[in-house]
Amino acid sequence: MHSIEIKDISKKYIISRYNDNRQNNSIRESISNKIKNVFSKKTRDNKREEFWALRDVSFNVNIGDKIGIIGKNGAGKSTLLKILSRITNPTSGSITLNGRVASLLEVGTGFHPELTGKENIFLNGSILGMKKNEIKKKFDEIVAFSEIEQFLDTPVKRYSSGMYVRLAFSVAAHLEPEILLIDEVLAVGDAQFQKKCIGKMESASKEGRTILFVSHNMGAIKQLCSRAVLLEKGKVKLDSNVDDVISNYFEDVVTDTSFEMEFDKKDRVENLYKVYINKISFPNKLALYKMWEPINMELEIDNLSNMDQEIIAGLTILSVDEYPAFSVESEDCGHKLFLKNNSRTNIKISIPYPNLAPGKYFIRIGIRAGLNVIDFKDRTLHFEIQSGLNTYPTKNFIHGMKAQSKWEY
Amino acid sequence: MNTSKITEIKSNNKFSNYWKEIWDYKELFFFLAWRDILVRYKQTFFGIAWSIIRPLITIVVFSVIFGKVASLPSDGIPYPILVIAGTLPWQLFSTSLSEASNSLISNSNMITKVYFPRLAIPLSTIVVSIIDFAISLVILICVMIYYAYIPSWQILTLPIFILIAILASLGGGIWFSALNVKYRDFKFVIPFIVQFGLFVSPVGFSSSLVPGKWKLIYSLNPMVGVIDGFRWAITGKESSLFAEGFMVSLIIVLIIFFSGIWYFRKTEKTFADFI
């Protein structure tokens, strides 16, 4: 008997201009959009586009299985989880869930800032599907797990974010469903508490609980799951043991090397300084370097404010499985970057001795003013370091730093 | 673990056990209502007294404007009692409408992150309005004592009319909560309904002022029947209840209530996609 049977699940979304404008920030905007839409009713329908977030996804999960769902952004992981937790309905297909289901798409769903920690335990517990008696019975355990006993009668709006997450996760960790659906929630909280939570979930699965875990954190997936499903563009690409699927996923990420990346102005998160990263590129138009070969990059930063600004820019080079190799900062050479008002600044960055082992890497960029982070871009350019010799195995990923060394015998 | 709970998810889910599931989630429903009550008067100076103060101000203003300034007839009933019998059900209806219509939107984070019967959200907000209503009944009792007004046997029928008022509030609230998810226009519409409704419905005056030939059409406003029923139960004056008109209002209330549930069930599966 299967714990979860997923059969030919598809989910279609209609994307349209009309829908984009629906998130109106102001009443005025909203009315003007409504009026625009009234006058352009016909064109509105033409702008509708179908988007299949999931297409004929089928797989079964055995009772007690711990299964990881991985894939790039937009592969359909979260949609699948939303359908499984009955938040949204599939367009076609069917799912059978055998047992009590709890889904953790977020920790602290329904937490109310005005209520005290104690009140929120009851509220959140019941939202997650616990019965009142169950919460009462586990109350002491939940409080002990959260390590915030002394703040139980304080409204959670006065909590630090760490305390908030601890409390929220403690409630969730004490659910006792037969099927647990988890989305990326482990990304929050401090490392030690994360470990505790993974431990708690592992012990949960040893009791025969089925866990379906969506994450970008391959480390956590590897630690928790024995099997994984790789989704790509709404379809199941690979369903196998966790190591195979993860290495397949990385190979996939790796093929997407890129030498230029421009960031959409629409996606800019507004900041006080009005300074934004616009573009990063490799001027040699290649995302391929030999070992020890200097890496040159160009970074474009827009200063949209009427004031000149002084900032610090930094890059971190990480291996595709997200182990940081090293980072460089403009501050390293002792000066701040000067951005003239209302203009674009082109910065040339060069790393003369990148001590990188052969493998695949990506760049994370951040700019800051003093200690304030202004703009941040994760997973920008992906590139590859080749050994130049054929003796290096490329598949096994000897990532990380290389150091100058001597071998004598 | 021996379990018998099997959940089927299909594209055209006909929740055969829809009401059973709502029953299973009754605790969540109470928790949500409890949260709204706890939160409602946090950081207010007068606290729960607001549920008395708000209707009281309306009653005083209406009694003065309609009773004293405009000197509208009241069939020999003390004008404040006439106004109270209109204000209480009206406030129940209008607060239910405005609170419930926003309820799904303001709980959107829950709707997009966890499953539970969606009906629990508008229902629990309406429960809060009902509790407010129950508290404000105290005003009625106090005023009746002040005027030494002894009600007739009809007061015993008041619970029936309260029930009708609740049905009307639920119906309207459920309709607008679901509509508001997809069409945010209703966030502009509701304040108008509440504002105009106050003057269109016989809240501050007796519906006997409406000329005979218009009475039936006037009763198409469901609150007319509800308010008239309240007046009839409280004052015992035959003249205040127009039987045919009341039936029209009652039928409209029932239509709004059942169609509201039908519309809600039809659309709730897509709430998470639109909200």
XYZ file of C-alpha atoms in Angstrom:
684
model
C 0.000 0.000 0.000
C 1.268 3.429 -0.892
C 1.196 6.383 1.379
C 0.889 8.854 -1.465
C -0.231 7.994 -4.975
C 0.138 10.775 -7.507
C -1.415 10.092 -10.876
C -1.073 12.336 -13.933
C -1.269 15.574 -12.012
C -1.316 18.708 -14.134
C -1.817 22.286 -13.097
C -2.488 25.123 -15.468
C -2.267 28.764 -14.587
C -3.574 31.567 -16.705
C -1.114 34.422 -16.749
C -2.327 37.690 -18.106
C -1.543 41.330 -17.897
C -4.806 41.792 -16.087
C -3.648 39.471 -13.352
C -0.314 41.191 -13.003
C -1.987 44.462 -12.340
C -4.273 42.987 -9.795
C -1.841 43.522 -6.962
C -2.620 47.154 -6.703
C -0.665 49.154 -4.250
C -2.963 52.103 -4.134
C -6.610 52.766 -4.573
C -5.886 55.255 -7.338
C -3.804 52.769 -9.279
C -6.460 50.195 -8.827
C -9.269 52.348 -10.135
C -7.255 53.507 -13.096
C -6.390 49.918 -13.914
C -10.015 48.946 -13.655
C -10.964 51.738 -16.028
C -8.206 50.807 -18.438
C -9.427 47.263 -18.359
C -12.991 48.271 -19.037
C -11.929 50.060 -22.186
C -9.600 47.354 -23.339
C -11.650 44.343 -22.519
C -10.902 42.587 -25.772
C -7.183 43.061 -25.728
C -7.147 41.867 -22.165
C -8.366 38.447 -23.175
C -5.808 38.287 -25.940
C -3.038 38.782 -23.459
C -3.985 35.661 -21.573
C -1.432 32.940 -21.698
C -1.542 29.410 -20.441
C 1.230 28.199 -18.251
C 1.544 24.598 -17.163
C 3.205 24.548 -13.780
C 2.898 20.774 -13.696
C 2.347 18.394 -16.565
C 1.384 14.750 -16.002
C 3.356 14.202 -12.858
C 3.041 10.688 -11.458
C 4.889 8.870 -8.710
C 4.131 6.856 -5.630
C 5.519 7.154 -2.152
C 5.653 4.180 0.188
C 4.672 4.390 3.813
C 7.624 5.610 5.847
C 9.525 6.911 2.826
C 11.459 10.122 3.095
C 11.427 11.678 -0.295
C 13.008 14.908 -1.488
C 11.631 17.034 -4.290
C 14.263 19.079 -6.087
C 14.419 21.217 -9.169
C 15.226 24.703 -10.309
C 13.025 27.663 -9.529
C 9.807 27.366 -11.457
C 10.121 23.608 -11.926
C 6.815 23.097 -10.128
C 7.998 21.923 -6.718
C 5.911 24.336 -4.722
C 2.879 23.864 -6.927
C 3.073 20.132 -6.362
C 3.271 20.683 -2.636
C 0.333 23.063 -2.733
C -1.768 20.539 -4.574
C -0.759 17.778 -2.162
C -1.717 19.929 0.790
C -5.045 20.793 -0.865
C -4.367 24.504 -0.956
C -5.041 24.586 -4.648
C -6.737 22.137 -6.959
C -5.058 20.316 -9.843
C -6.342 20.987 -13.339
C -6.392 17.268 -13.999
C -5.232 14.051 -12.430
C -5.763 12.536 -9.033
C -3.952 11.978 -5.775
C -4.665 9.564 -2.980
C -3.264 10.375 0.414
C -3.343 7.605 2.937
C -3.440 9.028 6.422
C -3.511 12.291 8.279
C -1.659 15.005 6.349
C 0.108 18.021 7.730
C 1.802 20.528 5.519
C 4.475 22.960 6.531
C 4.770 25.435 3.731
C 5.815 28.096 6.153
C 6.524 28.142 9.846
C 4.193 30.130 11.992
C 1.267 30.269 9.595
C -1.453 32.319 11.190
C 0.728 33.622 14.013
C -0.835 36.822 15.194
C 1.613 39.503 16.347
C -0.707 40.825 19.039
C -1.195 37.461 20.709
C 1.179 36.005 23.283
C 3.428 33.060 22.632
C 1.120 30.802 24.565
C -1.962 31.939 22.673
C -0.164 31.516 19.375
C 0.814 27.942 20.209
C -2.856 27.064 20.464
C -3.872 29.073 17.428
C -1.071 27.818 15.205
C -1.496 24.244 16.434
C -5.130 24.245 15.509
C -4.436 25.824 12.126
C -1.997 23.007 11.438
C -4.721 20.529 12.282
C -4.060 19.605 15.900
C -6.920 19.061 18.271
C -7.141 21.198 21.376
C -6.512 18.230 23.671
C -3.505 17.238 21.625
C -2.029 20.714 21.967
C -2.689 20.758 25.698
C -1.022 17.397 26.093
C 2.067 18.465 24.182
C 2.140 22.043 25.403
C 5.023 21.578 27.865
C 7.026 19.659 25.317
C 6.513 22.359 22.698
C 7.583 25.072 25.115
C 10.644 23.127 26.205
C 11.659 22.483 22.599
C 11.354 26.150 21.705
C 13.597 27.270 24.611
C 11.618 30.450 25.154
C 9.784 29.586 28.400
C 10.235 33.019 29.920
C 8.535 34.843 27.043
C 5.368 32.774 26.856
C 3.162 35.623 28.014
C 4.767 38.246 25.783
C 3.046 39.210 22.532
C 5.028 37.720 19.674
C 5.412 41.125 18.060
C 8.027 41.791 20.738
C 9.944 38.605 19.880
C 13.192 38.620 17.997
C 12.920 36.881 14.652
C 14.938 33.982 16.032
C 12.554 33.473 18.926
C 9.601 33.712 16.586
C 10.967 30.995 14.330
C 11.840 28.780 17.270
C 8.349 28.953 18.667
C 6.743 28.462 15.287
C 8.909 25.516 14.435
C 8.387 23.881 17.800
C 4.657 23.772 17.225
C 5.171 22.308 13.775
C 7.717 19.764 14.958
C 5.152 18.304 17.334
C 2.608 17.470 14.703
C 1.937 13.792 14.478
C 0.569 13.202 11.026
C 1.216 10.103 8.979
C 2.251 12.274 6.067
C 4.333 15.397 6.497
C 4.830 17.828 3.621
C 7.624 20.338 4.132
C 8.666 23.262 1.971
C 12.008 24.978 2.445
C 11.086 25.929 6.004
C 14.411 24.791 7.319
C 16.066 27.703 5.599
C 15.117 29.870 8.537
C 16.534 29.941 12.014
C 20.032 29.521 13.338
C 22.155 26.571 12.349
C 21.984 24.853 15.698
C 18.225 25.027 15.815
C 18.034 23.767 12.245
C 20.007 20.725 13.270
C 17.632 20.111 16.140
C 14.673 20.326 13.786
C 16.157 17.954 11.247
C 16.868 15.610 14.130
C 13.278 15.855 15.268
C 12.032 15.169 11.788
C 14.357 12.228 11.373
C 13.056 10.689 14.535
C 9.576 11.324 13.235
C 10.273 9.394 10.089
C 11.711 6.516 12.064
C 8.279 6.109 13.552
C 6.988 5.227 10.110
C 5.976 8.677 9.029
C 6.092 9.577 5.379
C 7.956 12.797 4.666
C 7.946 14.764 1.453
C 10.539 17.497 1.561
C 11.051 20.314 -0.933
C 14.304 22.201 -0.656
C 17.134 23.924 -2.432
C 19.420 22.850 0.332
C 20.954 19.673 -1.031
C 22.740 19.069 2.232
C 19.467 18.876 4.107
C 17.895 16.698 1.422
C 20.828 14.318 1.535
C 20.670 14.147 5.303
C 16.936 13.548 5.533
C 15.862 11.729 2.393
C 16.696 8.396 0.845
C 14.902 8.990 -2.418
C 14.415 12.091 -4.518
C 12.359 13.271 -7.439
C 13.818 15.818 -9.827
C 11.292 18.103 -11.484
C 12.046 20.052 -14.613
C 9.573 22.393 -16.278
C 6.651 20.729 -14.563
C 7.627 17.184 -15.397
C 9.368 14.416 -13.518
C 12.866 14.225 -14.922
C 14.299 11.618 -12.613
C 12.942 9.592 -9.736
C 15.670 7.604 -8.056
C 17.896 7.362 -5.000
C 18.948 10.647 -3.530
C 22.612 10.667 -4.602
C 21.856 9.968 -8.242
C 19.163 12.589 -8.409
C 21.260 15.245 -6.744
C 24.223 14.686 -9.033
C 21.908 14.743 -12.017
C 20.488 18.019 -10.775
C 23.937 19.549 -10.475
C 24.970 18.424 -13.939
C 21.862 20.145 -15.094
C 22.566 23.374 -13.303
C 26.076 23.240 -14.645
C 25.149 23.069 -18.297
C 23.631 26.478 -17.834
C 26.877 28.392 -17.795
C 26.436 31.997 -18.748
C 28.769 34.861 -19.470
C 26.348 37.712 -19.048
C 23.437 38.446 -16.812
C 21.328 41.570 -16.800
C 18.837 42.050 -14.008
C 15.310 42.979 -14.832
C 14.443 46.459 -13.597
C 11.013 45.197 -12.659
C 12.492 42.811 -10.114
C 14.445 45.481 -8.300
C 13.757 45.612 -4.622
C 13.651 49.282 -3.892
C 16.285 50.534 -1.504
C 16.982 53.763 0.283
C 20.128 54.538 -1.695
C 18.492 53.925 -5.071
C 21.552 51.984 -6.094
C 21.045 48.769 -8.032
C 23.152 46.065 -9.598
C 22.325 46.139 -13.285
C 24.559 43.639 -14.985
C 27.446 41.293 -14.528
C 29.437 39.727 -17.331
C 32.638 38.028 -18.342
C 34.191 40.273 -20.986
C 35.769 37.339 -22.815
C 32.235 36.118 -23.541
C 33.084 32.709 -22.157
C 32.133 31.106 -18.928
C 35.068 28.781 -19.101
C 38.491 29.220 -17.534
C 41.573 27.174 -17.212
C 42.914 26.518 -13.780
C 44.946 29.476 -12.468
C 43.825 31.580 -15.383
C 42.871 35.119 -14.315
C 39.139 35.759 -14.144
C 37.890 39.145 -15.296
C 34.426 40.441 -14.770
C 32.473 43.573 -15.444
C 29.876 44.872 -13.093
C 27.375 47.613 -13.870
C 25.804 49.516 -11.052
C 23.069 52.117 -11.444
C 22.842 55.080 -9.132
C 19.359 56.500 -9.646
C 19.509 58.962 -6.776
C 20.401 62.619 -7.043
C 23.346 62.156 -4.783
C 26.756 60.707 -5.338
C 27.182 57.518 -3.372
C 30.063 55.554 -1.974
C 29.592 51.835 -1.818
C 31.430 48.585 -1.332
C 30.841 45.718 -3.731
C 31.627 42.095 -3.073
C 31.522 38.756 -4.842
C 31.430 35.273 -3.466
C 32.363 32.332 -5.619
C 30.486 29.183 -4.675
C 30.563 25.694 -6.052
C 27.266 24.655 -7.651
C 26.347 22.672 -4.581
C 26.617 25.892 -2.642
C 29.895 25.514 -0.829
C 31.546 28.922 -0.769
C 35.046 28.867 -2.202
C 36.155 32.440 -1.562
C 35.020 36.004 -1.693
C 36.502 39.281 -2.846
C 35.500 42.822 -1.987
C 36.271 46.242 -3.348
C 37.250 47.135 0.200
C 40.101 44.597 -0.121
C 42.030 47.076 -2.204
C 41.364 49.764 0.313
C 38.937 52.098 -1.401
C 35.225 52.570 -1.748
C 33.519 52.657 -5.108
C 32.362 56.110 -6.054
C 29.064 56.281 -7.957
C 28.171 59.549 -9.606
C 24.565 60.631 -9.245
C 22.028 59.554 -11.868
C 24.474 57.492 -13.795
C 25.721 54.017 -14.487
C 29.142 52.982 -13.298
C 31.085 50.283 -15.036
C 33.458 48.428 -12.759
C 36.151 46.066 -13.919
C 36.999 43.306 -11.485
C 39.912 41.042 -11.942
C 41.018 38.056 -9.927
C 44.596 37.350 -11.059
C 45.038 34.055 -9.225
C 41.735 32.313 -8.730
C 42.785 29.300 -6.742
C 39.848 27.210 -7.860
C 39.841 23.480 -8.382
C 38.327 22.231 -11.630
C 34.569 22.191 -11.391
C 31.485 24.317 -11.743
C 30.915 27.493 -9.817
C 28.581 30.411 -9.573
C 28.837 34.001 -8.389
C 26.890 35.753 -5.699
C 27.037 39.555 -5.722
C 26.285 42.012 -2.999
C 26.742 45.735 -2.588
C 26.661 47.569 0.678
C 27.101 50.966 2.224
C 28.888 50.529 5.507
C 27.083 47.640 7.130
C 23.820 48.080 5.227
C 23.252 45.654 2.405
C 21.882 47.627 -0.529
C 21.392 45.054 -3.250
C 22.063 41.349 -3.434
C 21.945 38.792 -6.231
C 22.355 35.087 -5.669
C 23.222 32.570 -8.385
C 24.216 35.036 -11.051
C 26.884 33.866 -13.488
C 27.713 30.180 -13.635
C 31.100 29.209 -14.931
C 33.429 26.296 -15.206
C 37.065 25.838 -14.345
C 38.861 23.311 -16.504
C 42.044 21.645 -15.474
C 43.841 21.914 -18.751
C 45.126 18.440 -18.002
C 43.064 15.402 -18.671
C 43.936 13.767 -15.421
C 41.227 15.487 -13.405
C 37.933 13.668 -13.181
C 35.301 16.267 -13.957
C 32.270 14.338 -12.816
C 33.277 13.885 -9.236
C 33.558 17.565 -8.543
C 36.758 18.260 -6.699
C 35.516 21.668 -5.735
C 36.931 24.335 -3.581
C 40.149 26.159 -3.160
C 43.453 25.146 -4.554
C 46.553 26.139 -2.771
C 50.119 26.366 -3.931
C 51.814 23.317 -2.585
C 55.025 21.351 -2.780
C 55.245 17.591 -3.021
C 58.603 16.136 -2.264
C 59.749 12.604 -2.032
C 0.007 3.368 12.835
C -3.375 2.170 11.815
C -5.201 4.807 9.912
C -8.423 4.872 8.048
C -8.281 8.440 6.823
C -7.922 8.519 3.064
C -7.934 11.792 1.188
C -8.671 11.917 -2.508
C -7.639 14.942 -4.510
C -9.141 15.327 -7.930
C -9.482 18.180 -10.345
C -13.232 18.320 -9.929
C -13.370 17.489 -6.276
C -16.912 17.089 -5.142
C -16.318 17.145 -1.431
C -18.898 14.567 -0.517
C -18.104 15.057 3.135
C -17.933 18.835 2.970
C -20.020 19.477 6.040
C -18.461 16.657 7.990
C -15.089 18.198 7.352
C -16.267 21.575 8.558
C -17.498 19.812 11.655
C -14.083 18.172 12.110
C -12.504 21.602 11.996
C -14.920 23.154 14.468
C -12.104 23.764 16.947
C -10.190 25.824 14.415
C -13.331 27.809 13.849
C -13.562 28.589 17.565
C -9.863 29.385 17.744
C -10.192 31.860 14.901
C -13.177 33.534 16.519
C -11.316 33.557 19.814
C -8.316 35.162 18.131
C -10.457 37.865 16.560
C -12.074 38.629 19.893
C -8.728 38.719 21.712
C -7.130 40.906 19.085
C -10.032 43.210 18.470
C -9.720 45.400 21.510
C -5.983 45.029 22.123
C -4.371 48.415 22.713
C -7.707 50.189 22.984
C -8.450 52.254 26.032
C -12.154 51.430 26.296
C -11.694 47.789 25.325
C -14.841 45.738 25.144
C -16.909 48.811 26.037
C -16.647 49.738 22.374
C -19.267 47.145 21.535
C -21.659 49.225 23.668
C -20.349 52.657 22.725
C -20.611 52.225 18.975
C -24.315 51.335 18.777
C -25.062 53.750 21.606
C -23.772 56.726 19.652
C -25.855 55.746 16.620
C -28.926 55.370 18.813
C -28.490 58.760 20.443
C -27.859 60.539 17.149
C -30.781 58.883 15.378
C -33.166 59.435 18.281
C -32.331 63.125 18.280
C -32.360 63.660 14.499
C -35.338 61.520 13.550
C -37.304 61.729 16.795
C -36.692 65.295 17.960
C -35.523 67.326 14.953
C -37.599 65.650 12.231
C -40.329 64.617 14.685
C -41.148 61.457 12.790
C -44.100 59.437 14.168
C -43.390 56.451 16.386
C -46.816 54.962 17.132
C -46.539 56.006 20.731
C -43.388 54.001 21.321
C -40.520 55.920 22.966
C -38.373 56.934 19.989
C -35.117 55.501 21.385
C -36.728 52.061 21.641
C -37.852 52.306 18.039
C -34.310 53.227 17.024
C -32.682 50.497 19.099
C -34.888 47.844 17.539
C -33.555 49.023 14.167
C -29.952 49.726 15.117
C -29.106 46.410 16.734
C -29.933 44.126 13.799
C -28.518 46.709 11.381
C -25.185 46.844 13.181
C -25.048 43.073 13.256
C -25.638 43.003 9.523
C -23.323 45.830 8.557
C -20.362 44.792 10.715
C -20.719 41.193 9.536
C -20.732 42.398 5.979
C -17.705 44.622 6.230
C -15.662 42.328 8.477
C -16.467 39.154 6.570
C -15.859 40.702 3.174
C -12.280 41.475 4.194
C -11.730 38.295 6.149
C -10.336 36.061 3.421
C -8.002 38.750 2.146
C -6.654 39.615 5.554
C -6.045 35.915 6.217
C -4.521 35.333 2.803
C -1.288 34.037 4.279
C -3.195 31.191 5.882
C -5.131 30.435 2.733
C -2.014 30.145 0.615
C -0.091 28.116 3.158
C -2.372 25.611 4.803
C -5.530 23.684 4.091
C -8.673 23.934 6.171
C -12.310 24.473 5.230
C -12.249 28.060 3.992
C -15.726 28.733 5.302
C -14.233 28.813 8.807
C -12.771 32.259 8.139
C -15.865 34.330 7.247
C -17.938 32.339 9.729
C -15.595 33.079 12.600
C -15.601 36.809 11.865
C -19.378 36.789 11.863
C -19.357 35.040 15.223
C -17.462 38.045 16.556
C -20.190 40.348 15.244
C -22.802 38.152 16.853
C -21.034 38.414 20.185
C -20.952 42.192 19.797
C -24.633 42.065 19.061
C -25.322 40.014 22.171
C -23.427 42.528 24.287
C -25.314 45.458 22.788
C -28.633 43.842 23.728
C -27.775 45.223 27.161
C -28.574 48.699 25.800
C -32.052 47.567 24.835
C -32.696 46.175 28.285
C -31.412 49.337 30.007
C -33.504 51.667 27.837
C -36.595 49.544 28.343
C -36.078 49.718 32.078
C -35.541 53.492 31.876
C -38.836 54.031 30.025
C -40.506 51.399 32.195
C -41.567 49.832 28.922
C -43.173 46.463 29.413
C -42.945 44.277 26.338
C -45.822 42.058 25.273
C -45.714 38.309 24.661
C -44.204 38.921 21.232
C -40.822 39.475 22.837
C -40.638 35.683 23.113
C -40.426 35.497 19.323
C -37.330 37.702 19.286
C -34.908 34.729 18.992
C -36.576 33.820 15.672
C -35.888 37.290 14.319
C -32.365 37.231 15.693
C -31.876 34.014 13.770
C -33.149 35.637 10.587
C -30.812 38.595 11.160
C -27.921 36.156 11.594
C -28.889 34.306 8.419
C -28.962 37.580 6.504
C -25.539 38.542 7.895
C -24.080 35.125 7.101
C -25.501 35.163 3.589
C -24.213 38.622 2.772
C -20.897 38.046 4.515
C -20.204 34.772 2.718
C -21.130 36.232 -0.656
C -18.878 39.235 -0.331
C -15.976 37.368 1.238
C -15.826 35.078 -1.798
C -16.428 37.845 -4.326
C -13.760 40.025 -2.791
C -11.079 37.387 -3.383
C -11.445 37.642 -7.128
C -12.912 41.089 -7.607
C -11.343 43.610 -5.308
C -13.949 46.107 -6.507
C -15.990 44.991 -3.574
C -13.672 46.715 -1.188
C -15.125 49.903 -2.630
C -18.662 48.615 -2.877
C -19.102 47.441 0.691
C -18.682 50.852 2.379
C -21.407 52.224 0.077
C -23.772 49.374 0.838
C -23.222 49.914 4.529
C -23.591 53.684 4.310
C -26.643 53.818 2.041
C -28.213 50.804 3.638
C -28.327 52.628 6.931
C -30.627 55.269 5.428
C -32.498 53.046 3.003
C -33.374 50.516 5.695
C -35.827 51.580 8.397
C -33.116 51.931 11.019
C -33.899 55.426 12.262
C -37.568 55.536 11.346
C -40.573 53.264 11.230
C -41.263 51.521 7.928
C -44.933 52.491 8.340
C -43.793 55.815 6.817
C -43.415 54.076 3.474
C -46.580 54.517 1.345
C -48.683 51.355 1.007
C -48.118 50.722 -2.681
C -44.350 50.824 -2.272
C -44.259 48.552 0.756
C -43.812 45.282 -1.110
C -41.028 46.664 -3.246
C -39.449 48.232 -0.183
C -39.392 44.778 1.401
C -37.068 43.539 -1.317
C -34.418 44.977 0.971
C -34.012 41.988 3.262
C -33.141 44.195 6.225
C -36.622 45.719 6.082
C -38.210 42.454 7.115
C -35.522 41.782 9.705
C -35.843 45.215 11.320
C -39.645 45.210 11.181
C -39.621 41.812 12.794
C -37.414 43.130 15.596
C -39.727 46.093 16.149
C -42.765 43.880 16.176
C -41.212 41.518 18.701
C -39.997 44.319 20.952
C -42.915 46.737 20.802
C -45.740 44.333 20.079
C -47.373 46.856 17.735
C -49.221 45.006 14.974
C -48.781 48.005 12.695
C -45.014 47.590 12.567
C -45.079 44.228 10.837
C -46.357 44.035 7.297
C -46.902 40.315 6.776
C -46.524 40.019 2.996
C -43.555 42.307 3.038
C -41.973 40.266 5.792
C -42.377 37.076 3.763
C -40.705 38.744 0.783
C -37.770 39.806 2.956
C -37.539 36.356 4.501
C -37.437 34.639 1.119
C -34.730 37.065 -0.030
C -32.714 36.326 3.114
C -32.941 32.594 2.472
C -31.980 33.026 -1.174
C -28.951 35.136 -0.237
C -27.915 32.632 2.417
C -28.115 29.485 0.304
C -26.785 31.067 -2.862
C -23.928 32.498 -0.790
C -22.922 29.032 0.371
C -23.293 27.712 -3.166
C -21.070 30.455 -4.594
C -18.513 30.059 -1.841
C -18.244 26.314 -2.411
C -17.974 26.847 -6.115
C -15.075 29.283 -5.855
C -13.191 28.296 -2.713
C -10.945 25.798 -4.520
C -9.409 28.616 -6.503
C -9.005 31.083 -3.629
C -5.310 30.286 -3.262
C -4.716 31.021 -6.956
C -6.402 34.404 -6.939
C -5.812 35.869 -3.531
